[in-house]
Amino acid sequence: MIKETFGSHKPIIAMVHFPPLPGSPLYDKAGGIQKIIDSAAADIAALQQGGVDAVMFGNEGDRPYILKASPETLATMAFAIGELKRSIKIPFGVNYLWDPVASVGLGIASGARFVREIFTGVYDSDMGLWAPDAAKALRLRADCDRPDLKLMFNINAEFASPIGDRPIASRAKSAVFSSLADIVLVSGPMTGEAVETGNLKLVKDVLPDTPVFANTGVNIDNVADIMAIADGAVIGTHFKIGGDTWKSVDADRVKRFMDKVGKIR
């Protein structure tokens, strides 16, 4: 399933971070939607040149984040992906922060192969009390007849702490058993911060038959240790100029990283 979905064994999925979209506070009205598309197109070109296995679109620029998609940001994201698809030569996925139902809808509309989101749990978060709806998201996938759309469950949300004291291994196992996760993701505390290899191993040990990916903070220095445990990784910040989340993708930085991954694989 991993190779069929992402095109490779132990895949590296690179983020295409959209700049702020219409309706979000930092949206550049002067630059407009075309500036957003041009920015994403340049990042896609650099990531493909560097040799990543797949890309994932995310509305990372839409700070402060919301828990239910707004019509204008979701519509713009769908439009932009439609404009950009012709330049994509590798598998792609989507993630609307932080709305699992909107993310699945976006994946269905855009023809994505995979979706990432927080689907399960209840959290004390920077965005307020956070209770995603896995059942509604999976029913939407079923109603639209997209069983091939793989759902990546991030089980320890960034910018948030879970309410309750279930250990991470229990939450991971439950996400697969009760909520039908296709892939489980393990994150650090926020964007760009490394996942703890101890947590990654705990999750992989209880899910030997389910793909487990590292979701944040993977870089050229820790990738060997992480990929010794994980079945793949999602990378955004490390591929940017100077390792700055809000800058453009650095194609040379991507290539150096992927050359190392090639040796590891």
Coordinates of C-alpha atoms in Angstrom, one line a residue:
M1 CA 0.0 0.0 0.0
I2 CA 2.8 2.4 0.8
K3 CA 4.5 2.1 -2.6
E4 CA 1.2 2.2 -4.4
T5 CA 0.1 5.4 -2.6
F6 CA 3.4 7.3 -2.4
G7 CA 5.5 5.8 -5.2
S8 CA 8.3 4.5 -3.0
H9 CA 9.3 2.3 -0.1
K10 CA 9.9 4.5 3.0
P11 CA 8.6 7.6 1.2
I12 CA 9.5 11.2 1.8
I13 CA 6.5 13.4 1.5
A14 CA 7.3 17.1 1.1
M15 CA 5.0 19.9 2.1
V16 CA 3.9 22.6 -0.3
H17 CA 2.9 25.3 2.1
F18 CA 0.4 27.8 0.7
P19 CA 1.0 31.4 1.7
P20 CA -2.0 33.0 3.5
L21 CA -5.2 32.4 1.6
P22 CA -8.1 34.9 1.2
G23 CA -10.0 35.2 4.5
S24 CA -6.9 34.7 6.7
P25 CA -5.4 37.7 8.5
L26 CA -2.0 37.7 6.7
Y27 CA -3.5 37.3 3.1
D28 CA -1.6 39.5 0.6
K29 CA -4.5 41.3 -1.2
A30 CA -2.1 43.1 -3.5
G31 CA -0.5 39.9 -4.7
G32 CA -3.8 38.1 -4.9
I33 CA -4.4 34.4 -5.7
Q34 CA -1.9 34.4 -8.6
K35 CA 0.9 35.1 -6.1
I36 CA -0.2 32.2 -4.0
I37 CA -0.2 29.9 -7.1
D38 CA 3.2 31.2 -8.3
S39 CA 4.8 30.6 -4.9
A40 CA 3.4 27.0 -4.7
A41 CA 4.5 26.3 -8.3
A42 CA 8.1 27.3 -7.5
D43 CA 8.1 25.1 -4.4
I44 CA 6.7 22.1 -6.4
A45 CA 9.4 22.5 -9.1
A46 CA 12.2 22.7 -6.5
L47 CA 10.8 19.6 -4.6
Q48 CA 10.5 17.5 -7.7
Q49 CA 14.0 18.6 -8.9
G50 CA 15.3 17.5 -5.5
G51 CA 13.8 14.1 -5.9
V52 CA 11.1 13.8 -3.2
D53 CA 8.6 10.9 -3.5
A54 CA 5.3 12.8 -3.0
V55 CA 4.1 16.3 -2.1
M56 CA 1.3 17.4 0.2
F57 CA -0.6 20.8 0.0
G58 CA -1.2 22.5 3.3
N59 CA -2.6 25.9 4.3
E60 CA 0.2 26.5 6.7
G61 CA 0.1 30.3 6.1
D62 CA -3.4 30.7 7.5
R63 CA -2.4 31.7 11.0
P64 CA -4.1 31.8 13.5
Y65 CA -5.5 28.4 12.6
I66 CA -9.2 27.6 12.8
L67 CA -10.9 24.3 13.6
K68 CA -13.6 24.5 10.9
A69 CA -12.8 25.4 7.3
S70 CA -14.0 28.8 6.0
P71 CA -15.6 28.7 2.6
E72 CA -13.2 31.2 1.0
T73 CA -10.0 29.5 2.2
L74 CA -11.2 26.0 1.3
A75 CA -12.4 27.2 -2.2
T76 CA -9.2 29.0 -2.9
M77 CA -7.1 26.0 -1.9
A78 CA -9.1 23.7 -4.2
F79 CA -8.8 26.2 -7.1
A80 CA -5.1 26.6 -6.6
I81 CA -4.5 22.8 -6.5
G82 CA -6.5 22.5 -9.7
E83 CA -4.3 25.0 -11.4
L84 CA -1.1 23.4 -10.1
K85 CA -1.9 19.7 -10.8
R86 CA -0.7 19.9 -14.4
S87 CA 2.9 20.5 -13.1
I88 CA 2.9 17.6 -10.6
K89 CA 4.6 14.4 -11.7
I90 CA 4.5 12.5 -8.4
P91 CA 1.7 11.5 -6.0
F92 CA 0.1 14.3 -4.0
G93 CA -2.0 14.7 -0.9
V94 CA -3.8 17.5 1.0
N95 CA -4.3 18.8 4.5
Y96 CA -6.6 21.7 5.5
L97 CA -5.5 22.8 9.0
W98 CA -7.3 21.7 11.2
D99 CA -10.5 20.3 9.7
P100 CA -10.6 16.6 8.9
V101 CA -13.9 16.7 7.1
A102 CA -12.8 19.6 4.9
S103 CA -9.5 17.8 4.2
V104 CA -11.3 14.7 3.0
G105 CA -13.6 16.8 0.9
L106 CA -10.6 18.6 -0.6
G107 CA -8.9 15.3 -1.3
I108 CA -11.9 13.9 -3.1
A109 CA -12.4 17.0 -5.2
S110 CA -8.8 17.4 -6.2
G111 CA -8.1 13.7 -6.9
A112 CA -5.5 13.4 -4.2
R113 CA -4.1 10.0 -3.2
F114 CA -3.9 10.8 0.6
V115 CA -5.1 13.2 3.3
R116 CA -3.4 14.1 6.6
E117 CA -5.2 15.5 9.6
I118 CA -6.0 15.2 13.3
F119 CA -9.0 12.8 13.1
T120 CA -9.3 11.5 16.7
G121 CA -9.1 12.6 20.3
V122 CA -10.0 15.8 22.2
Y123 CA -7.3 18.5 22.8
D124 CA -6.6 21.6 24.8
S125 CA -5.1 23.6 21.9
D126 CA -4.0 27.1 20.9
M127 CA -7.2 27.2 18.8
G128 CA -9.4 26.3 21.8
L129 CA -11.1 23.1 22.7
W130 CA -10.6 20.8 19.8
A131 CA -12.7 17.7 19.1
P132 CA -12.3 16.4 15.5
D133 CA -14.9 14.2 13.9
A134 CA -13.3 11.0 12.4
A135 CA -16.7 9.3 11.8
K136 CA -18.0 12.2 9.6
A137 CA -14.7 12.3 7.6
L138 CA -14.7 8.5 7.0
R139 CA -18.4 8.5 6.1
L140 CA -17.7 11.3 3.5
R141 CA -14.9 9.1 2.0
A142 CA -17.3 6.2 1.8
D143 CA -20.2 8.2 0.4
C144 CA -18.0 9.6 -2.4
D145 CA -16.7 6.1 -3.2
R146 CA -13.0 6.9 -2.6
P147 CA -11.6 3.9 -0.6
D148 CA -8.3 4.5 -2.4
L149 CA -7.9 7.9 -0.6
K150 CA -5.6 7.0 2.2
L151 CA -6.1 8.8 5.5
M152 CA -3.1 9.7 7.6
F153 CA -4.0 10.1 11.3
N154 CA -1.8 12.5 13.2
I155 CA -2.3 11.2 16.7
N156 CA -0.4 13.8 18.8
A157 CA -1.5 17.2 17.5
E158 CA 0.9 20.1 17.3
F159 CA 0.1 23.2 19.3
A160 CA -2.1 21.1 21.6
S161 CA -2.2 18.6 24.4
P162 CA -4.6 15.7 24.6
I163 CA -7.2 15.8 27.3
G164 CA -7.0 12.6 29.3
D165 CA -4.1 10.4 30.2
R166 CA -4.1 7.6 27.7
P167 CA -0.5 6.8 26.6
I168 CA 0.4 7.5 23.0
A169 CA 0.7 3.8 22.1
S170 CA -2.9 3.2 23.3
R171 CA -4.2 6.2 21.3
A172 CA -2.4 4.9 18.2
K173 CA -3.7 1.4 18.5
S174 CA -7.2 2.8 19.1
A175 CA -7.0 5.0 16.0
V176 CA -6.5 2.0 13.8
F177 CA -9.0 -0.3 15.7
S178 CA -11.9 2.0 16.2
S179 CA -11.4 4.8 13.6
L180 CA -9.9 2.9 10.7
A181 CA -6.7 4.8 10.3
D182 CA -4.7 3.8 7.1
I183 CA -1.5 5.4 8.3
V184 CA -0.5 6.7 11.7
L185 CA 1.6 9.9 12.1
V186 CA 3.7 10.8 15.2
S187 CA 4.6 14.5 15.7
G188 CA 6.7 16.7 17.8
P189 CA 5.2 19.6 19.8
M190 CA 4.9 22.0 16.9
T191 CA 5.8 22.5 13.2
G192 CA 9.5 21.9 12.6
E193 CA 10.2 20.3 16.0
A194 CA 11.5 16.8 16.0
V195 CA 9.4 13.8 16.9
E196 CA 10.7 11.8 19.9
T197 CA 12.1 8.5 18.6
G198 CA 10.9 6.9 21.8
N199 CA 7.3 7.8 21.0
L200 CA 7.8 6.7 17.4
K201 CA 9.1 3.3 18.6
L202 CA 6.3 2.9 21.1
V203 CA 3.7 3.4 18.3
K204 CA 5.5 1.2 15.8
D205 CA 5.8 -1.6 18.3
V206 CA 2.0 -1.7 18.9
L207 CA 1.2 -1.3 15.1
P208 CA 3.6 -3.6 13.3
D209 CA 1.2 -4.1 10.4
T210 CA 0.2 -0.4 10.0
P211 CA 2.4 2.2 8.4
V212 CA 3.8 4.7 10.9
F213 CA 5.4 7.9 9.7
A214 CA 7.3 10.7 11.4
N215 CA 5.4 13.9 10.9
T216 CA 7.6 16.8 12.1
G217 CA 11.2 17.8 12.6
V218 CA 12.9 15.3 10.4
N219 CA 16.2 16.7 9.1
I220 CA 19.4 15.5 7.5
D221 CA 21.0 14.9 10.9
N222 CA 18.3 12.7 12.4
V223 CA 16.8 11.1 9.3
A224 CA 18.8 7.8 9.6
D225 CA 17.7 7.3 13.2
I226 CA 14.1 8.1 12.4
M227 CA 13.9 6.0 9.2
A228 CA 15.3 3.0 11.1
I229 CA 11.9 3.0 13.0
A230 CA 9.4 4.8 10.7
D231 CA 7.9 3.7 7.5
G232 CA 8.1 7.2 6.0
A233 CA 8.3 10.9 6.8
V234 CA 6.6 14.2 6.2
I235 CA 8.9 17.1 5.8
G236 CA 8.3 20.8 5.5
T237 CA 10.5 23.1 7.4
H238 CA 13.9 21.4 6.7
F239 CA 13.4 21.8 3.0
K240 CA 13.1 25.6 3.2
I241 CA 15.9 28.1 2.8
G242 CA 17.8 28.2 6.0
G243 CA 15.4 25.8 7.6
D244 CA 12.8 28.6 8.0
T245 CA 9.2 27.4 7.7
W246 CA 8.0 30.6 6.0
K247 CA 10.6 30.7 3.3
S248 CA 10.7 29.1 -0.2
V249 CA 12.0 25.6 -0.8
D250 CA 15.7 25.2 -1.4
A251 CA 16.2 22.6 -4.2
D252 CA 19.9 22.0 -3.2
R253 CA 18.9 21.4 0.4
V254 CA 16.2 18.9 -0.8
K255 CA 18.7 17.1 -3.1
R256 CA 21.3 16.7 -0.3
F257 CA 18.6 15.2 1.9
M258 CA 17.2 12.9 -0.7
D259 CA 20.7 11.7 -1.6
K260 CA 21.2 10.7 2.0
V261 CA 17.8 9.0 2.1
G262 CA 18.7 7.1 -1.0
K263 CA 21.7 5.6 0.7
I264 CA 19.6 4.8 3.8
R265 CA 17.0 3.0 1.7

